[in-house]
XYZ file of N, CA and C in Angstrom:
762
model
N 76.959 106.775 91.684
C 77.378 108.018 92.323
C 77.261 107.927 93.837
N 76.168 107.329 94.319
C 75.985 107.187 95.761
C 77.084 106.321 96.355
N 77.464 105.279 95.630
C 78.524 104.397 96.107
C 79.846 105.151 96.226
N 80.143 105.976 95.237
C 81.378 106.764 95.259
C 81.345 107.792 96.380
N 80.206 108.468 96.533
C 80.082 109.466 97.597
C 80.226 108.820 98.970
N 79.651 107.629 99.129
C 79.751 106.919 100.411
C 81.193 106.567 100.736
N 81.909 106.049 99.756
C 83.305 105.674 99.989
C 84.164 106.900 100.284
N 83.888 108.011 99.597
C 84.669 109.230 99.827
C 84.397 109.821 101.210
N 83.128 109.837 101.609
C 82.782 110.349 102.942
C 83.383 109.462 104.022
N 83.322 108.155 103.803
C 83.886 107.207 104.762
C 85.389 107.402 104.899
N 86.035 107.732 103.793
C 87.479 107.966 103.819
C 87.824 109.215 104.623
N 86.944 110.209 104.575
C 87.218 111.477 105.255
C 86.870 111.450 106.741
N 86.052 110.497 107.166
C 85.629 110.455 108.569
C 86.797 110.325 109.554
N 87.803 109.474 109.282
C 88.914 109.360 110.239
C 89.906 110.517 110.173
N 89.701 111.440 109.242
C 90.681 112.506 109.029
C 90.961 113.336 110.282
N 89.945 113.741 111.072
C 90.248 114.533 112.278
C 91.199 113.833 113.243
N 91.045 112.518 113.396
C 91.924 111.779 114.309
C 93.368 111.813 113.827
N 93.566 111.660 112.522
C 94.924 111.665 111.985
C 95.506 113.079 111.959
N 94.664 114.084 111.786
C 95.150 115.464 111.864
C 95.596 115.789 113.287
N 94.839 115.309 114.261
C 95.228 115.493 115.661
C 96.569 114.809 115.935
N 96.723 113.595 115.408
C 97.968 112.858 115.618
C 99.140 113.524 114.910
N 98.866 114.162 113.778
C 99.931 114.832 113.035
C 100.456 116.035 113.812
N 99.556 116.760 114.462
C 99.954 117.936 115.235
C 100.544 117.532 116.581
N 99.944 116.542 117.212
C 100.401 116.109 118.533
C 101.026 114.717 118.430
N 100.277 113.719 118.845
C 100.673 112.330 118.672
C 99.432 111.459 118.754
N 99.602 110.174 118.452
C 98.451 109.271 118.457
C 98.120 108.881 119.889
N 96.899 109.186 120.292
C 96.487 108.933 121.673
C 95.257 108.039 121.760
N 94.891 107.403 120.661
C 93.622 106.669 120.616
C 93.783 105.159 120.751
N 95.004 104.697 120.901
C 95.216 103.278 121.130
C 95.368 102.458 119.862
N 95.772 101.213 120.058
C 96.070 100.321 118.941
C 94.814 99.908 118.171
N 93.742 99.589 118.890
C 92.525 99.102 118.233
C 91.938 100.157 117.297
N 91.868 101.395 117.770
C 91.328 102.478 116.941
C 92.222 102.715 115.732
N 93.523 102.598 115.931
C 94.467 102.755 114.822
C 94.182 101.735 113.725
N 93.998 100.491 114.119
C 93.738 99.434 113.139
C 92.379 99.613 112.464
N 91.371 99.966 113.260
C 90.022 100.126 112.702
C 89.978 101.280 111.708
N 90.551 102.422 112.087
C 90.528 103.578 111.193
C 91.366 103.336 109.937
N 92.481 102.638 110.094
C 93.301 102.302 108.926
C 92.525 101.393 107.977
N 91.803 100.441 108.559
C 90.988 99.540 107.740
C 89.882 100.307 107.018
N 89.245 101.243 107.714
C 88.181 102.047 107.100
C 88.731 102.868 105.937
N 89.875 103.492 106.157
C 90.468 104.324 105.106
C 90.822 103.485 103.885
N 91.493 102.366 104.116
C 91.902 101.529 102.988
C 90.696 100.931 102.266
N 89.686 100.521 103.033
C 88.478 99.979 102.409
C 87.801 101.023 101.534
N 87.658 102.229 102.060
C 86.995 103.288 101.297
C 87.822 103.702 100.086
N 89.148 103.732 100.236
C 89.999 104.101 99.105
C 89.924 103.062 97.988
N 90.057 101.798 98.359
C 89.985 100.742 97.348
C 88.600 100.686 96.704
N 87.557 100.818 97.528
C 86.201 100.776 96.987
C 85.950 101.973 96.078
N 86.458 103.141 96.473
C 86.319 104.319 95.625
C 87.019 104.140 94.290
N 88.224 103.583 94.325
C 88.961 103.341 93.083
C 88.231 102.336 92.194
N 87.733 101.275 92.807
C 86.989 100.277 92.035
C 85.703 100.868 91.460
N 85.069 101.761 92.226
C 83.846 102.406 91.747
C 84.132 103.318 90.566
N 85.204 104.097 90.669
C 85.593 104.971 89.560
C 85.895 104.142 88.314
N 86.591 103.031 88.506
C 86.900 102.148 87.383
C 85.618 101.582 86.775
N 84.691 101.155 87.632
C 83.426 100.609 87.146
C 82.603 101.674 86.427
N 82.641 102.905 86.942
C 81.904 103.993 86.300
C 82.420 104.247 84.889
N 83.725 104.176 84.718
C 84.290 104.404 83.384
C 83.853 103.300 82.424
N 83.836 102.059 82.913
C 83.378 100.944 82.081
C 81.885 101.081 81.787
N 81.126 101.467 82.817
C 79.678 101.628 82.654
C 79.345 102.670 81.599
N 80.042 103.795 81.636
C 79.742 104.860 80.683
C 80.075 104.439 79.259
N 81.150 103.699 79.115
C 81.504 103.224 77.775
C 80.459 102.232 77.265
N 80.106 101.255 78.097
C 79.139 100.238 77.680
C 77.767 100.863 77.446
N 77.370 101.814 78.312
C 76.054 102.435 78.186
C 75.913 103.216 76.886
N 77.020 103.786 76.406
C 76.977 104.570 75.171
C 77.156 103.686 73.944
N 78.131 102.787 73.997
C 78.470 101.982 72.826
C 77.546 100.769 72.684
N 77.188 100.163 73.819
C 76.319 98.980 73.797
C 75.127 99.202 74.736
N 74.250 100.135 74.415
C 73.147 100.474 75.329
C 72.212 99.301 75.620
N 71.986 98.445 74.637
C 71.088 97.307 74.860
C 71.693 96.309 75.840
N 73.007 96.169 75.788
C 73.684 95.251 76.707
C 73.548 95.734 78.141
N 73.779 97.028 78.359
C 73.680 97.557 79.721
C 72.233 97.601 80.200
N 71.279 97.709 79.258
C 69.863 97.749 79.639
C 69.423 96.448 80.307
N 70.164 95.375 80.066
C 69.834 94.093 80.683
C 70.205 94.052 82.166
N 70.983 95.046 82.611
C 71.403 95.093 84.009
C 70.274 95.675 84.855
N 69.589 94.834 85.626
C 68.497 95.319 86.458
C 69.032 95.826 87.796
N 68.121 96.358 88.614
C 68.512 96.957 89.894
C 69.169 95.940 90.820
N 68.655 94.733 90.822
C 69.211 93.706 91.696
C 70.659 93.397 91.330
N 70.935 93.292 90.051
C 72.297 93.008 89.610
C 73.225 94.186 89.888
N 72.710 95.393 89.722
C 73.521 96.569 90.019
C 73.897 96.606 91.499
N 72.926 96.327 92.361
C 73.204 96.330 93.798
C 74.200 95.240 94.174
N 74.045 94.085 93.551
C 74.986 92.999 93.813
C 76.395 93.384 93.364
N 76.486 94.056 92.224
C 77.783 94.482 91.707
C 78.431 95.497 92.643
N 77.651 96.465 93.119
C 78.187 97.473 94.034
C 78.568 96.852 95.378
N 77.742 95.922 95.841
C 78.063 95.229 97.095
C 79.365 94.440 96.945
N 79.562 93.858 95.773
C 80.790 93.098 95.517
C 82.017 94.003 95.563
N 81.848 95.254 95.129
C 82.968 96.197 95.193
C 83.404 96.432 96.637
N 82.430 96.558 97.531
C 82.756 96.765 98.947
C 83.424 95.531 99.546
N 82.961 94.361 99.151
C 83.586 93.127 99.641
C 85.027 93.043 99.163
N 85.237 93.322 97.881
C 86.590 93.273 97.329
C 87.474 94.343 97.960
N 86.921 95.549 98.148
C 87.678 96.613 98.803
C 88.069 96.241 100.220
N 87.165 95.569 100.933
C 87.459 95.136 102.307
C 88.539 94.064 102.333
N 88.487 93.163 101.367
C 89.512 92.109 101.292
C 90.887 92.716 101.031
N 90.936 93.666 100.101
C 92.210 94.313 99.790
C 92.735 95.129 100.967
N 91.819 95.580 101.834
C 92.213 96.429 102.967
C 92.613 95.633 104.204
N 92.479 94.321 104.152
C 92.799 93.506 105.327
C 94.249 93.698 105.767
N 95.132 93.922 104.785
C 96.550 94.091 105.129
C 96.761 95.290 106.037
N 95.848 96.271 105.990
C 95.986 97.450 106.850
C 95.861 97.070 108.320
N 94.993 96.100 108.606
C 94.817 95.656 109.990
C 96.089 94.982 110.495
N 96.753 94.248 109.609
C 97.942 93.503 110.000
C 99.197 94.368 110.041
N 99.251 95.396 109.217
C 100.504 96.142 109.068
C 100.508 97.499 109.755
N 99.365 97.957 110.261
C 99.314 99.249 110.947
C 99.077 99.052 112.439
N 99.808 99.840 113.222
C 99.656 99.806 114.674
C 100.308 101.068 115.234
N 100.230 101.226 116.527
C 100.855 102.381 117.172
C 102.351 102.107 117.313
N 103.159 102.994 116.757
C 104.613 102.855 116.822
C 105.213 104.154 117.339
N 106.421 104.053 117.856
C 107.145 105.221 118.335
C 108.047 105.747 117.227
N 107.937 107.035 116.950
C 108.760 107.652 115.913
C 109.154 109.053 116.371
N 110.436 109.235 116.614
C 110.917 110.537 117.075
C 110.376 110.929 118.430
N 110.143 109.942 119.288
C 109.630 110.229 120.622
C 108.133 110.443 120.675
N 107.438 110.253 119.560
C 105.987 110.424 119.512
C 105.323 109.140 119.045
N 104.129 108.911 119.563
C 103.346 107.755 119.129
C 102.609 108.103 117.844
N 102.655 107.186 116.886
C 101.979 107.392 115.609
C 101.243 106.124 115.203
N 100.145 106.317 114.502
C 99.463 105.193 113.866
C 100.154 104.996 112.528
N 101.038 104.027 112.491
C 101.977 103.922 111.377
C 102.144 102.461 110.996
N 102.740 102.248 109.851
C 103.039 100.885 109.422
C 104.145 100.304 110.294
N 103.915 99.119 110.809
C 104.857 98.500 111.732
C 106.073 97.968 110.980
N 107.112 97.669 111.736
C 108.301 97.064 111.141
C 107.982 95.640 110.706
N 108.496 95.268 109.572
C 108.282 93.920 109.047
C 109.464 93.545 108.173
N 109.509 92.317 107.778
C 110.608 91.865 106.931
C 110.568 92.595 105.593
N 111.729 92.699 104.970
C 111.807 93.401 103.688
C 110.918 92.751 102.633
N 110.869 91.433 102.635
C 110.045 90.736 101.653
C 108.568 91.033 101.831
N 108.104 91.011 103.076
C 106.695 91.288 103.346
C 106.365 92.744 103.046
N 107.277 93.649 103.408
C 107.043 95.068 103.142
C 106.949 95.326 101.640
N 107.841 94.711 100.876
C 107.814 94.887 99.422
C 106.525 94.329 98.832
N 106.065 93.187 99.351
C 104.830 92.578 98.844
C 103.624 93.461 99.132
N 103.577 94.043 100.337
C 102.456 94.911 100.713
C 102.425 96.162 99.842
N 103.584 96.795 99.698
C 103.661 98.033 98.913
C 103.363 97.759 97.443
N 103.880 96.642 96.933
C 103.638 96.289 95.531
C 102.156 96.019 95.277
N 101.496 95.354 96.215
C 100.066 95.080 96.047
C 99.256 96.373 96.062
N 99.664 97.337 96.891
C 98.974 98.627 96.918
C 99.089 99.333 95.572
N 100.278 99.303 94.998
C 100.481 99.957 93.703
C 99.764 99.215 92.589
N 99.754 97.899 92.673
C 99.111 97.094 91.634
C 97.600 97.318 91.619
N 96.968 97.165 92.786
C 95.506 97.269 92.850
C 95.021 98.710 92.991
N 95.921 99.600 93.403
C 95.518 100.990 93.583
C 95.845 101.895 92.417
N 96.654 101.403 91.463
C 97.035 102.276 90.353
C 97.268 101.516 89.045
N 98.125 100.512 89.084
C 98.547 99.846 87.846
C 97.391 99.190 87.104
N 96.389 98.700 87.833
C 95.228 98.079 87.183
C 94.126 99.098 86.882
N 93.668 99.893 87.867
C 92.526 100.782 87.585
C 92.834 101.937 86.641
N 94.048 102.503 86.705
C 94.319 103.679 85.879
C 94.289 103.374 84.380
N 94.954 102.307 83.896
C 94.837 102.000 82.459
C 93.399 101.735 82.018
N 92.628 101.048 82.867
C 91.224 100.791 82.520
C 90.455 102.102 82.436
N 90.717 102.995 83.378
C 90.062 104.307 83.379
C 90.398 105.082 82.109
N 91.669 105.116 81.756
C 92.107 105.871 80.579
C 91.523 105.276 79.301
N 91.638 103.960 79.152
C 91.152 103.303 77.933
C 89.645 103.480 77.785
N 88.907 103.322 78.882
C 87.444 103.433 78.818
C 87.017 104.827 78.393
N 87.606 105.846 79.015
C 87.213 107.211 78.679
C 87.708 107.622 77.293
N 88.872 107.145 76.904
C 89.362 107.463 75.553
C 88.467 106.823 74.497
N 88.087 105.567 74.716
C 87.187 104.894 73.774
C 85.820 105.566 73.760
N 85.345 105.963 74.941
C 84.061 106.659 75.020
C 84.124 107.981 74.270
N 85.192 108.728 74.508
C 85.332 110.025 73.860
C 85.423 109.875 72.345
N 86.149 108.868 71.899
C 86.273 108.624 70.461
C 84.926 108.261 69.854
N 84.177 107.404 70.545
C 82.874 106.981 70.043
C 81.894 108.140 70.010
N 81.879 108.925 71.080
C 80.950 110.048 71.168
C 81.233 111.075 70.085
N 82.496 111.332 69.806
C 82.851 112.360 68.838
C 82.771 111.883 67.392
N 82.421 110.621 67.173
C 82.205 110.158 65.808
C 80.925 110.753 65.230
N 80.000 111.121 66.118
C 78.756 111.752 65.685
C 78.882 113.255 65.859
N 78.522 113.998 64.828
C 78.697 115.451 64.865
C 77.911 116.080 65.996
N 76.716 115.532 66.272
C 75.880 116.151 67.288
C 76.322 115.807 68.703
N 77.350 114.942 68.852
C 77.881 114.626 70.165
C 79.142 115.423 70.487
N 79.697 116.099 69.510
C 80.987 116.735 69.717
C 80.878 117.869 70.722
N 81.798 117.883 71.642
C 81.778 118.911 72.672
C 83.169 119.093 73.241
N 83.670 120.291 73.121
C 84.974 120.570 73.717
C 84.878 120.556 75.234
N 83.708 120.891 75.763
C 83.533 120.833 77.214
C 83.632 119.400 77.713
N 83.017 118.482 76.981
C 83.105 117.076 77.362
C 84.547 116.594 77.277
N 85.249 117.040 76.249
C 86.656 116.681 76.105
C 87.459 117.154 77.311
N 87.237 118.396 77.702
C 87.963 118.938 78.857
C 87.588 118.195 80.133
N 86.319 117.821 80.239
C 85.861 117.140 81.444
C 86.479 115.752 81.569
N 86.488 115.013 80.469
C 87.105 113.685 80.479
C 88.592 113.800 80.810
N 89.237 114.798 80.224
C 90.651 115.031 80.520
C 90.849 115.348 81.996
N 89.945 116.144 82.560
C 90.043 116.511 83.971
C 89.906 115.291 84.871
N 89.000 114.394 84.524
C 88.807 113.178 85.313
C 90.088 112.352 85.356
N 90.674 112.139 84.185
C 91.881 111.318 84.093
C 93.061 112.008 84.772
N 93.212 113.310 84.521
C 94.345 114.050 85.082
C 94.244 114.131 86.601
N 93.030 114.351 87.123
C 92.851 114.419 88.580
C 93.266 113.116 89.242
N 92.807 112.015 88.675
C 93.188 110.708 89.207
C 94.705 110.537 89.162
N 95.297 110.887 88.032
C 96.735 110.687 87.845
C 97.546 111.565 88.794
N 97.190 112.843 88.879
C 97.970 113.794 89.677
C 97.906 113.461 91.165
N 96.724 113.091 91.656
C 96.564 112.881 93.090
C 97.007 111.502 93.561
N 97.093 110.556 92.643
C 97.492 109.209 93.053
C 98.919 108.846 92.659
N 99.446 109.467 91.624
C 100.797 109.115 91.180
C 101.862 109.330 92.258
N 101.854 110.456 92.999
C 102.888 110.629 94.033
C 102.901 109.512 95.070
N 101.720 109.012 95.428
C 101.646 107.929 96.413
C 102.366 106.691 95.896
N 102.131 106.376 94.645
C 102.697 105.142 94.103
C 104.148 105.317 93.657
N 104.541 106.544 93.374
C 105.972 106.802 93.167
C 106.727 106.532 94.466
N 106.133 106.974 95.568
C 106.737 106.715 96.876
C 106.797 105.210 97.155
N 105.749 104.495 96.763
C 105.756 103.036 96.931
C 106.863 102.383 96.106
N 107.032 102.850 94.873
C 108.089 102.297 94.024
C 109.472 102.626 94.580
N 109.604 103.820 95.150
C 110.865 104.174 95.809
C 111.133 103.239 96.984
N 110.070 102.891 97.682
C 110.190 101.978 98.819
C 110.695 100.612 98.353
N 110.112 100.118 97.272
C 110.539 98.825 96.726
C 111.987 98.896 96.246
N 112.327 99.996 95.573
C 113.699 100.175 95.087
C 114.689 100.202 96.248
N 114.304 100.887 97.327
C 115.182 100.963 98.500
C 115.425 99.576 99.095
N 114.377 98.761 99.128
C 114.517 97.400 99.657
C 115.447 96.569 98.775
N 115.334 96.753 97.464
C 116.149 95.968 96.539
C 117.635 96.315 96.635
N 117.944 97.586 96.892
C 119.354 97.996 96.931
C 119.944 97.918 98.335
N 119.130 97.562 99.309
C 119.599 97.553 100.699
C 120.852 96.712 100.907
N 120.925 95.474 100.388
C 122.138 94.671 100.636
C 123.392 95.277 100.015
N 123.259 95.862 98.827
C 124.436 96.367 98.113
C 124.798 97.791 98.513
N 123.783 98.614 98.791
C 124.034 100.024 99.098
C 123.238 100.443 100.335
N 123.701 100.051 101.509
C 122.957 100.372 102.739
C 122.851 101.867 103.007
N 123.870 102.638 102.622
C 123.815 104.085 102.847
C 122.697 104.730 102.024
N 122.603 104.342 100.763
C 121.535 104.871 99.915
C 120.170 104.419 100.426
N 120.118 103.205 100.936
C 118.869 102.697 101.511
C 118.411 103.575 102.665
N 119.345 103.952 103.538
C 118.999 104.799 104.678
C 118.534 106.177 104.221
N 119.185 106.724 103.208
C 118.785 108.033 102.693
C 117.378 107.984 102.100
N 117.116 106.953 101.315
C 115.788 106.810 100.723
C 114.727 106.567 101.795
N 115.073 105.797 102.801
C 114.123 105.513 103.881
C 113.749 106.788 104.624
N 114.729 107.638 104.876
C 114.437 108.913 105.542
C 113.562 109.796 104.664
N 113.851 109.809 103.372
C 113.046 110.603 102.443
C 111.610 110.095 102.394
N 111.448 108.787 102.377
C 110.108 108.190 102.334
C 109.336 108.511 103.603
N 109.993 108.382 104.756
C 109.314 108.665 106.027
C 108.904 110.131 106.127
N 109.765 111.025 105.664
C 109.457 112.455 105.761
C 108.379 112.889 104.770
N 108.236 112.151 103.676
C 107.275 112.530 102.632
C 105.955 111.787 102.744
N 105.927 110.719 103.507
C 104.781 109.811 103.498
C 103.475 110.509 103.871
N 103.468 111.254 104.970
C 102.230 111.867 105.440
C 101.722 112.924 104.466
N 102.651 113.699 103.904
C 102.249 114.749 102.962
C 101.676 114.142 101.689
N 102.381 113.143 101.157
C 101.958 112.530 99.898
C 100.617 111.820 100.057
N 100.441 111.107 101.156
C 99.192 110.371 101.348
C 98.009 111.286 101.634
N 98.295 112.530 101.998
C 97.192 113.482 102.177
C 96.506 113.782 100.847
N 97.218 113.533 99.726
C 96.611 113.740 98.412
C 95.401 112.833 98.213
N 95.426 111.652 98.837
C 94.292 110.743 98.684
C 93.038 111.320 99.335
N 93.220 112.070 100.432
C 92.075 112.719 101.061
C 91.553 113.856 100.182
N 92.471 114.546 99.518
C 92.052 115.593 98.584
C 91.238 114.978 97.451
N 91.695 113.830 96.972
C 90.967 113.140 95.907
C 89.555 112.779 96.352
N 89.420 112.336 97.589
C 88.099 111.986 98.110
C 87.208 113.213 98.249
N 87.807 114.374 98.464
C 87.030 115.609 98.564
C 86.582 116.099 97.192
N 87.415 115.876 96.188
C 87.131 116.371 94.835
C 86.176 115.455 94.087
N 86.276 114.155 94.333
C 85.535 113.164 93.548
C 84.034 113.421 93.423
N 83.302 113.636 94.531
C 81.843 113.738 94.399
C 81.388 114.827 93.437
N 81.935 116.036 93.585
C 81.517 117.130 92.712
C 81.968 116.893 91.279
N 83.161 116.338 91.113
C 83.697 116.105 89.773
C 82.842 115.106 89.002
N 82.486 114.003 89.643
C 81.728 112.970 88.944
C 80.249 113.314 88.824
N 79.732 114.102 89.743
C 78.353 114.572 89.599
C 78.239 115.473 88.378
N 79.190 116.374 88.224
C 79.194 117.261 87.066
C 79.434 116.471 85.788
N 80.293 115.452 85.883
C 80.579 114.613 84.721
C 79.323 113.908 84.236
N 78.561 113.338 85.161
C 77.344 112.624 84.785
C 76.333 113.562 84.137
N 76.180 114.753 84.705
C 75.222 115.709 84.154
C 75.637 116.155 82.759
N 76.922 116.436 82.573
C 77.405 116.884 81.269
C 77.263 115.788 80.220
N 77.569 114.544 80.607
C 77.458 113.443 79.657
C 76.005 113.230 79.242
N 75.079 113.314 80.212
C 73.666 113.153 79.872
C 73.197 114.259 78.936
N 73.670 115.482 79.156
C 73.279 116.591 78.297
C 73.729 116.356 76.864
N 74.951 115.820 76.703
C 75.457 115.559 75.359
C 74.731 114.405 74.694
N 74.432 113.361 75.482
C 73.771 112.200 74.900
C 72.313 112.477 74.565
N 71.688 113.422 75.282
C 70.289 113.740 75.043
C 70.101 114.847 74.018
N 71.203 115.372 73.488
C 71.113 116.451 72.511
C 70.510 115.928 71.216
N 69.412 116.498 70.717
C 68.817 116.036 69.465
C 69.783 116.205 68.307
N 69.702 115.269 67.375
C 70.658 115.257 66.268
C 70.538 116.501 65.412
N 69.280 116.901 65.063
C 69.137 118.031 64.163
C 69.549 119.329 64.822
N 69.362 119.422 66.155
C 69.776 120.628 66.863
C 71.268 120.646 67.064
N 71.811 119.475 67.471
C 73.242 119.409 67.767
C 74.073 119.667 66.546
N 73.589 119.286 65.378
C 74.374 119.481 64.173
C 74.536 120.941 63.851
N 73.607 121.777 64.368
C 73.680 123.191 64.085
C 74.506 123.938 65.112
N 74.771 123.283 66.245
C 75.503 123.943 67.316
C 76.990 123.723 67.150
N 77.738 124.698 67.512
C 79.187 124.552 67.505
C 79.622 123.842 68.759
N 80.834 123.263 68.791
C 81.303 122.561 69.973
C 81.332 123.447 71.198
N 81.560 124.732 71.023
C 81.678 125.607 72.176
C 80.349 125.795 72.879
N 79.246 125.596 72.182
C 77.954 125.863 72.786
C 77.385 124.640 73.480
N 77.949 123.466 73.237
C 77.421 122.249 73.848
C 77.917 122.107 75.269
């Protein structure tokens, strides 16, 4: 939880600078643009990896408690540290692809112009590591956990069901628009040689929607801490429910 909260807070720290740039223009220079972009991408990737790890942890802790019990504090810290290293590696492209650019007569901290092949590779990697890999793992882990938990009568809880659904839906709703935009970007690049007019239309749509859609990631960082804190507390309450008591309680009371 601390790791997730740290990544979410780190993601929100550069927000005032980008809000200022959205209203006015970017006035902080190229170096700050690259550093803040790197911080945002590192925190986003690390947060996603942490959420994915949490889903795996909860499944293993419930289904294979003895296996997870072998994980000592040192190994846990090493695992969390590895997430930050991996998140930083994935965020390196932000340093290379973001800089101060002119757009509509205003300076913006924006993705620089690059070849179509490189742009497609960057966008595809963001979608792959930011959605295509973590989301299925998140869904499968929580679905398996929910199925396992509800096999025992004293674990059944409609509240837990709603909470697990909320976790998955929140991730999906706040991240899907970003990656739909990325897929549109890739599609636009692919059709550029054959349909340049459609490419220009899609490019304008992507540019006009980019800032709004990516703001959803900041919303996700704001929602995550409270959502997962409540999730952990609710899961512990269900797992600690005595069998003889839980069997007498209805799902609505758990």
